[in-house]
Coordinates of C-alpha atoms in Angstrom, one line a residue:
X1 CA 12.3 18.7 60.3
X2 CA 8.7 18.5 59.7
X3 CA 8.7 16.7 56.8
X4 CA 10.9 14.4 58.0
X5 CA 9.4 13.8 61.1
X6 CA 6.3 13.3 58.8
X7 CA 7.7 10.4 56.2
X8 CA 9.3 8.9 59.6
X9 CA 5.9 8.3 60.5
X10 CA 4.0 7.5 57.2
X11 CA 7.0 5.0 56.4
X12 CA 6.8 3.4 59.6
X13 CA 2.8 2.9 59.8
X14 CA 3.1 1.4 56.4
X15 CA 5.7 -0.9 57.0
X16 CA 4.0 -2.3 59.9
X17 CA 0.9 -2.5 57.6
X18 CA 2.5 -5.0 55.1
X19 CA 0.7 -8.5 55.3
X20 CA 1.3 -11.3 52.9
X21 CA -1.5 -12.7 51.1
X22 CA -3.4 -16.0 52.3
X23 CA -2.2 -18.8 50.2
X24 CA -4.2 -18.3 47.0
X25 CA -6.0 -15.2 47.6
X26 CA -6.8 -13.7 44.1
X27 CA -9.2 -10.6 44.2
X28 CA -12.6 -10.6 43.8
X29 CA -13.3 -11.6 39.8
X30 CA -10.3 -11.2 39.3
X31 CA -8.6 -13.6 36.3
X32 CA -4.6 -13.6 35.8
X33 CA -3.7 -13.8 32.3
X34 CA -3.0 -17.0 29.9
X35 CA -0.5 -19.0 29.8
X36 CA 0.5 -17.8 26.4
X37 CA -0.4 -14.1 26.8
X38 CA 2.3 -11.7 25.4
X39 CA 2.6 -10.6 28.8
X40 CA 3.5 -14.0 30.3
X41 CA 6.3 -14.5 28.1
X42 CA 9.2 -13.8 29.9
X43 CA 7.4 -14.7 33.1
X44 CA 9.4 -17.7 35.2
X45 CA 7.6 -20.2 37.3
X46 CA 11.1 -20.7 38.7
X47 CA 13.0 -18.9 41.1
X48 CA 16.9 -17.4 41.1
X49 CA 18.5 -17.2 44.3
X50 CA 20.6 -13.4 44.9
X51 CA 24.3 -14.9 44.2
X52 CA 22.9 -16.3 41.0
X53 CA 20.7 -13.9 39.9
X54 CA 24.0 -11.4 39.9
X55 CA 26.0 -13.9 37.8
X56 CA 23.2 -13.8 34.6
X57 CA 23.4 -11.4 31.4
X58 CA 19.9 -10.6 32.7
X59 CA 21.1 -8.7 35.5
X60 CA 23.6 -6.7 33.9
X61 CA 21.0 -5.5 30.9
X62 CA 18.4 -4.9 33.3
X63 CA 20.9 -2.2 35.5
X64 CA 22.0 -0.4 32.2
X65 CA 18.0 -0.3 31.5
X66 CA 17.4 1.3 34.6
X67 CA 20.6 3.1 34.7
X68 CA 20.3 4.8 31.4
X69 CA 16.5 5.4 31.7
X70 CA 17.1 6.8 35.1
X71 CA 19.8 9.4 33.8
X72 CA 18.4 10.6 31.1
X73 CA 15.0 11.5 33.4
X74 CA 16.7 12.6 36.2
X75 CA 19.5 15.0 34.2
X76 CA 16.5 16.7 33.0
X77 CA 14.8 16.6 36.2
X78 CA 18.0 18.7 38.0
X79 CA 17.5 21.6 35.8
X80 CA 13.5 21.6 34.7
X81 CA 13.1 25.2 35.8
X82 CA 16.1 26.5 34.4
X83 CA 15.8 24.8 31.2
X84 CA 12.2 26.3 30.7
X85 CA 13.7 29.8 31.9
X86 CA 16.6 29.4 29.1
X87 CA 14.4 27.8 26.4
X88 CA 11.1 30.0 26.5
X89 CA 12.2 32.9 28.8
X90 CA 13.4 35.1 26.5
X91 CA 11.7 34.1 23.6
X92 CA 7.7 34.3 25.8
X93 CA 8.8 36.0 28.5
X94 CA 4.8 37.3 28.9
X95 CA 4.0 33.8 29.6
X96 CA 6.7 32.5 31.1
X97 CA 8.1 33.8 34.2
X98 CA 9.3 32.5 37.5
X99 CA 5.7 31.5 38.7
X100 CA 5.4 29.6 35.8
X101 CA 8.3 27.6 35.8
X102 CA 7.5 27.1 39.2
X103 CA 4.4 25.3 38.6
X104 CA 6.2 23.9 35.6
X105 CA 8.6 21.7 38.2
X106 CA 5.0 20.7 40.4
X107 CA 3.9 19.2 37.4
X108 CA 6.5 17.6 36.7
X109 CA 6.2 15.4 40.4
X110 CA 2.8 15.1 39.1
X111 CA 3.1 13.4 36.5
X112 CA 6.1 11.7 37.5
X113 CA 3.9 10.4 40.4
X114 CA 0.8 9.6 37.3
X115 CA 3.7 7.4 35.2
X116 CA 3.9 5.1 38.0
X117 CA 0.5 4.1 38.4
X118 CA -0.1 4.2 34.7
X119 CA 2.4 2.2 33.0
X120 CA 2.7 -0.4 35.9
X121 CA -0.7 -1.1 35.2
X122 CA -0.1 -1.3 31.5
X123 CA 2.6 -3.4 32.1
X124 CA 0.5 -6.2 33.6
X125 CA -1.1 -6.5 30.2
X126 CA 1.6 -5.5 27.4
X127 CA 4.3 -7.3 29.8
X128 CA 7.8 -5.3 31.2
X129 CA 9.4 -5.7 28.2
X130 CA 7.4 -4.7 26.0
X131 CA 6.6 -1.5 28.5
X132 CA 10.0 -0.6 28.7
X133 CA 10.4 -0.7 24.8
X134 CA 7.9 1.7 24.2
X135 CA 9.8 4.0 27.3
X136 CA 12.4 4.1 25.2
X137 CA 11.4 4.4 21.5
X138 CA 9.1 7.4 22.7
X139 CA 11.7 8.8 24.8
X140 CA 13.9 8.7 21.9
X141 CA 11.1 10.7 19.9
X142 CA 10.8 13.0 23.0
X143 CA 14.0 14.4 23.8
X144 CA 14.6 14.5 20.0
X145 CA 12.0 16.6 19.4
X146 CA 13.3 19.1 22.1
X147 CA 16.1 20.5 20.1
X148 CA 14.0 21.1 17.1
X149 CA 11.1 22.6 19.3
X150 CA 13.4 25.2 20.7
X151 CA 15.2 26.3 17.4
X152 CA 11.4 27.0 16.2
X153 CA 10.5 29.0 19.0
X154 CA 13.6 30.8 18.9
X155 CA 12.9 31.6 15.1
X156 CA 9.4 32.6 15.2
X157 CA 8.4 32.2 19.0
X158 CA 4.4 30.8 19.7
X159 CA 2.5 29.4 22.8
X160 CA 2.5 26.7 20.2
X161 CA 5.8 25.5 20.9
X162 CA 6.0 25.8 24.5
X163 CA 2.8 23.8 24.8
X164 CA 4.4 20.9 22.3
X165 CA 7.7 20.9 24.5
X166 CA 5.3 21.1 28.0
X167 CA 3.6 17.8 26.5
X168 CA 6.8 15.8 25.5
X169 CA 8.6 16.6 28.8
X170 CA 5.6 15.4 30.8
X171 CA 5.3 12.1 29.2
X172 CA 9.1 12.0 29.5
X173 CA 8.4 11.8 33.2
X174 CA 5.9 9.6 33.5
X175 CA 8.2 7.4 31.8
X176 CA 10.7 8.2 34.4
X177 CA 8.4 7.3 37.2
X178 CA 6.8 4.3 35.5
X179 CA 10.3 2.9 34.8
X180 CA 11.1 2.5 38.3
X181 CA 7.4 1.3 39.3
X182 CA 8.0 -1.5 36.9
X183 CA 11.5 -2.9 37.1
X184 CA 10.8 -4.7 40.5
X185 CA 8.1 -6.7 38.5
X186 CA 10.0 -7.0 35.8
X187 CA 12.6 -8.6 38.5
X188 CA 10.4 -11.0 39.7
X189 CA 9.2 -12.4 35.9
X190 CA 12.8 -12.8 35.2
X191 CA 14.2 -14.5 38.8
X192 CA 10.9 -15.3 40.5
X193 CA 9.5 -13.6 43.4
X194 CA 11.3 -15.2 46.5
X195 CA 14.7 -12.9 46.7
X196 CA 13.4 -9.8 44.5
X197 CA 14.0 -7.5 47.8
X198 CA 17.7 -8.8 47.5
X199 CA 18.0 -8.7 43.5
X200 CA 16.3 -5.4 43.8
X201 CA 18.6 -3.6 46.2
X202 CA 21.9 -5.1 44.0
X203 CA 20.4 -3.4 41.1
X204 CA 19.4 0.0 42.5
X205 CA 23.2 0.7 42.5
X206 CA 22.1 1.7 38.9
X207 CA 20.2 4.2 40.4
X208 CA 23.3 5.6 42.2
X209 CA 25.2 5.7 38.9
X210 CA 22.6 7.6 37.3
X211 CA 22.4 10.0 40.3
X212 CA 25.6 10.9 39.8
X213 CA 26.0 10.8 35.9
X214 CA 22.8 12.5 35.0
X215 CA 23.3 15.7 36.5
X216 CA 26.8 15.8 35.4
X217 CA 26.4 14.6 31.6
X218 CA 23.4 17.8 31.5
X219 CA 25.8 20.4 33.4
X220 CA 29.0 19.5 31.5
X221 CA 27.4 19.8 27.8
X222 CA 25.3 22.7 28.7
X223 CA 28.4 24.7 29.9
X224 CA 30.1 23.8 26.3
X225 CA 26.7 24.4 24.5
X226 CA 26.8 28.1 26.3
X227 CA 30.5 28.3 25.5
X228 CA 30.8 27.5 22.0
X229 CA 27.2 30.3 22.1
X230 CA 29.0 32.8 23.1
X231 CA 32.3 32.6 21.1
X232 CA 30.2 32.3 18.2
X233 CA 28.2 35.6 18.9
X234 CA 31.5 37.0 19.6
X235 CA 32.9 36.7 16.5
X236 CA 30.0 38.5 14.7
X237 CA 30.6 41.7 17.5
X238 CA 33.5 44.5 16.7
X239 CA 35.9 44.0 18.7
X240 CA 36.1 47.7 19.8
X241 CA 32.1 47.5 20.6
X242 CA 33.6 44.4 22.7
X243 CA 36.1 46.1 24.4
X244 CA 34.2 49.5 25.5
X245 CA 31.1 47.2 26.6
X246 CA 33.5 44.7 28.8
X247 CA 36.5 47.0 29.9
X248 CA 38.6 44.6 28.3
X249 CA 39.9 42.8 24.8
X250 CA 38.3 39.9 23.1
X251 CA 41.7 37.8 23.9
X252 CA 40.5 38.3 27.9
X253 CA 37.3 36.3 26.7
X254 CA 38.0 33.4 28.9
X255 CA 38.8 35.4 32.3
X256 CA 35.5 37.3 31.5
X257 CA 33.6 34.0 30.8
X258 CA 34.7 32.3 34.1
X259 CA 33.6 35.9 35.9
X260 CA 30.7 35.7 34.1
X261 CA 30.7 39.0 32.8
X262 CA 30.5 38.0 29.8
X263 CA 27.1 35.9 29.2
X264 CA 24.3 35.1 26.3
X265 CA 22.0 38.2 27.3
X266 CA 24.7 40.6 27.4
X267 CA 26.2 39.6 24.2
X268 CA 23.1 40.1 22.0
X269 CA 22.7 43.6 23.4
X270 CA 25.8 44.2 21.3
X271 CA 25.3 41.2 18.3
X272 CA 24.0 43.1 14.8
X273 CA 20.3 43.1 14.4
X274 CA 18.5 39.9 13.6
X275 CA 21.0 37.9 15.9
X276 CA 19.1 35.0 16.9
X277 CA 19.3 34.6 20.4
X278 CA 21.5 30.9 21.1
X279 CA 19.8 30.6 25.1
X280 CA 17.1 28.1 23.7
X281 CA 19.5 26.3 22.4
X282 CA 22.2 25.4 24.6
X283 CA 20.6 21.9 26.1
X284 CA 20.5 20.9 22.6
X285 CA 23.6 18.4 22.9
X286 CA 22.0 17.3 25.7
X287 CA 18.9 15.7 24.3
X288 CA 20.8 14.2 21.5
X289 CA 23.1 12.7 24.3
X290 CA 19.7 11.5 26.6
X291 CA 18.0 10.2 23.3
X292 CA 21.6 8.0 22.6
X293 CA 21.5 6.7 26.4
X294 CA 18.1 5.9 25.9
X295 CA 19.1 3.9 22.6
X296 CA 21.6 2.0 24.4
X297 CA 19.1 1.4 27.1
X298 CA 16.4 -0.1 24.4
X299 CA 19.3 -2.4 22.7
X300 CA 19.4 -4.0 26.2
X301 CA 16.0 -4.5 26.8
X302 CA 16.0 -6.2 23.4
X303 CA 18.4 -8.7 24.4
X304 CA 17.0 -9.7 27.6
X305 CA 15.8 -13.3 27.5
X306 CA 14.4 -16.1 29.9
X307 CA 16.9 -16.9 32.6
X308 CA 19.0 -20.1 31.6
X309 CA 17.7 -23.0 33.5
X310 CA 21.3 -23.6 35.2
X311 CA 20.9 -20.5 37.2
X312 CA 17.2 -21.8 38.8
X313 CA 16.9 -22.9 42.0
X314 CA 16.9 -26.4 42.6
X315 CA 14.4 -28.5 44.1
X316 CA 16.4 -29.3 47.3
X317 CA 17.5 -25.7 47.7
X318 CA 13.5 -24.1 46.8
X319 CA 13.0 -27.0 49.8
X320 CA 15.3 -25.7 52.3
X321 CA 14.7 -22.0 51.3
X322 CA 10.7 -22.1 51.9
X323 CA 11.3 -24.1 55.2
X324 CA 13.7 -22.1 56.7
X325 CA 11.2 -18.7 55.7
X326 CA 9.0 -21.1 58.0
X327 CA 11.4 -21.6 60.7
X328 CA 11.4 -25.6 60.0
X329 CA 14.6 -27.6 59.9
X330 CA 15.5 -28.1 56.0
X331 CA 14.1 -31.8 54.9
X332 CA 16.7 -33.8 52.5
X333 CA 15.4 -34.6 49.3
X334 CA 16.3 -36.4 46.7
X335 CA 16.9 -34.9 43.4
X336 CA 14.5 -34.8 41.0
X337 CA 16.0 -36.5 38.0
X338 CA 17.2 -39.6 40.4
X339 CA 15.1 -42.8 40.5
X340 CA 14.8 -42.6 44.0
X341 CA 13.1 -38.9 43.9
X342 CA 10.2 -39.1 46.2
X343 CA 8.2 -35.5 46.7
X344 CA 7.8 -34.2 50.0
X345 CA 4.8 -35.2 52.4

């Protein structure tokens, strides 16, 4: 209740706060960017009205950009503390315990929080595009690099390792953070700035998606991950040792798995010496599956081009659009490619 009593009232001071700029303010010194300046590229003088916008290939490759960025951060994001409890509890458990993974999730809003001021910025000088390229070719990197970082920790387990996967997962999620910071710009280069609230709000249904997908996609392939785990440390057990440790037989495995009786750290109390232990391994599939979303995600951004002119608004309907925002009846204009085009007064 409190802190929902408190972002009732933070929200609703801010919106109340909001005021448009004077018709050419700039900042102080400040000097916008040429013309031909990487960043301006994809930048349209032009703007796309909200039934349009949603009929462009832009649209669509911009929601599986945000979609598939989105899940990939926010699978991880459902389990952070138990994924650094699986990987690196058992392997450091002197350094990592439950007050560390604790803190491990509060730096994770941190620096999810850090991403969005950081690459927005960026973005204003490399351009959206090129931002969300290098989100996905380092998240690509990143939750590749998991799997291998917890199969080495698991073999010869070192602070080393631990402070390698703390550092990938963090810039992981100031991707995360700065993705959604910069797709409403990236919005506005691509369909101007007059209906980017409306385009917006269409496209956070990719947000919904991933919502629903991420946690899903990491829940369903870490349950096979611990599955096919334990079936494999079973079949290096004797059966008998099996049977006296569980009170049943081996062929009752998958009763004793759904009780979970049976699980990882009971298993390799019976699995011959120099077992390696499979917990730091079971989100393995997982990364490879984030790092292929994330793929898909950078093939999209690839393809993401200028907005056809067809799709622009025109000049009548930018007209009637800025003076109805003014509360002025619409004026009739002719088009501009007639003869008889004269511009307004």
């Amino acid at each position: 209740f409190v802190l929902g009593a408190a972002y009732f009232v933070v929200m609703l001071i801010a919106a109340f706060s909001y005021r448009i700029p004077a018709p050419g303010w700039k900042p102080r010194g400040w000097t916008g960017p040429k013309a031909d300046a990487p960043s301006r590229r994809l930048v349209s003088s032009h703007d796309v009205s909200i039934d349009q916008a949603v009929k462009t290939p832009q649209f669509y490759l911009l929601w599986v950009v945000l979609c598939f960025n989105v899940t990939a951060g926010i699978g991880v994001l459902g389990v952070a503390q138990t994924m650094m409890k699986e990987i690196f509890g058992t392997t450091l458990p002197d350094t990592v315990d439950a007050n560390f993974a604790a803190n491990y999730v509060l730096m994770i809003s941190v620096f999810n929080m850090l991403g969005r001021f950081f690459w927005a910025s960026a973005s204003d000088y490399l351009g959206r595009k090129t931002t969300n390229t290098l989100f996905f070719v380092l998240g690509i990197a990143l939750y590749l690099s998991i799997p291998y970082t917890a199969y080495r920790v698991s073999v010869s387990p070192a602070v080393t390792w631990l402070v390698v996967f703390y550092a990938a997962t963090m810039l992981i999620f100031t991707m995360y953070g700065g993705g959604f910071a910069t797709i409403p710009a990236y919005l506005a280069d691509l369909f101007g700035a007059r209906y980017v609230g409306g385009i917006h709000g269409r496209l956070l249904t990719a947000w919904s998606v991933a919502g629903a997908l991420g946690p899903w996609a990491i829940t369903w392939f870490r349950e096979r991950s611990i599955r096919a785990a334990i079936d494999d440390l079973v079949a290096k057990i004797d059966p008998a040792r099996f049977a006296e440790a569980f009170g049943a037989p081996v062929d009752q495995l998958e009763l004793l798995v759904a009780g979970k009786t049976v699980t990882i750290s009971r298993l390799m109390e019976l699995a011959p010496p120099g077992t390696i232990d499979p917990s730091s391994t079971v989100y393995n599939s997982t990364m490879y599956v984030m790092a292929g979303l994330l793929a898909i995600a950078l093939a999209a951004n690839l393809l993401i081009r200028p907005v056809d002119a067809k799709h622009h608004l025109k000049l009548e309907e930018a007209s009637r659009a800025a003076n109805s925002s003014k509360g002025e009846p619409p004026r009739k204009m002719a088009s501009r490619s007639s003869g008889d085009y004269t511009a307004p007064s």
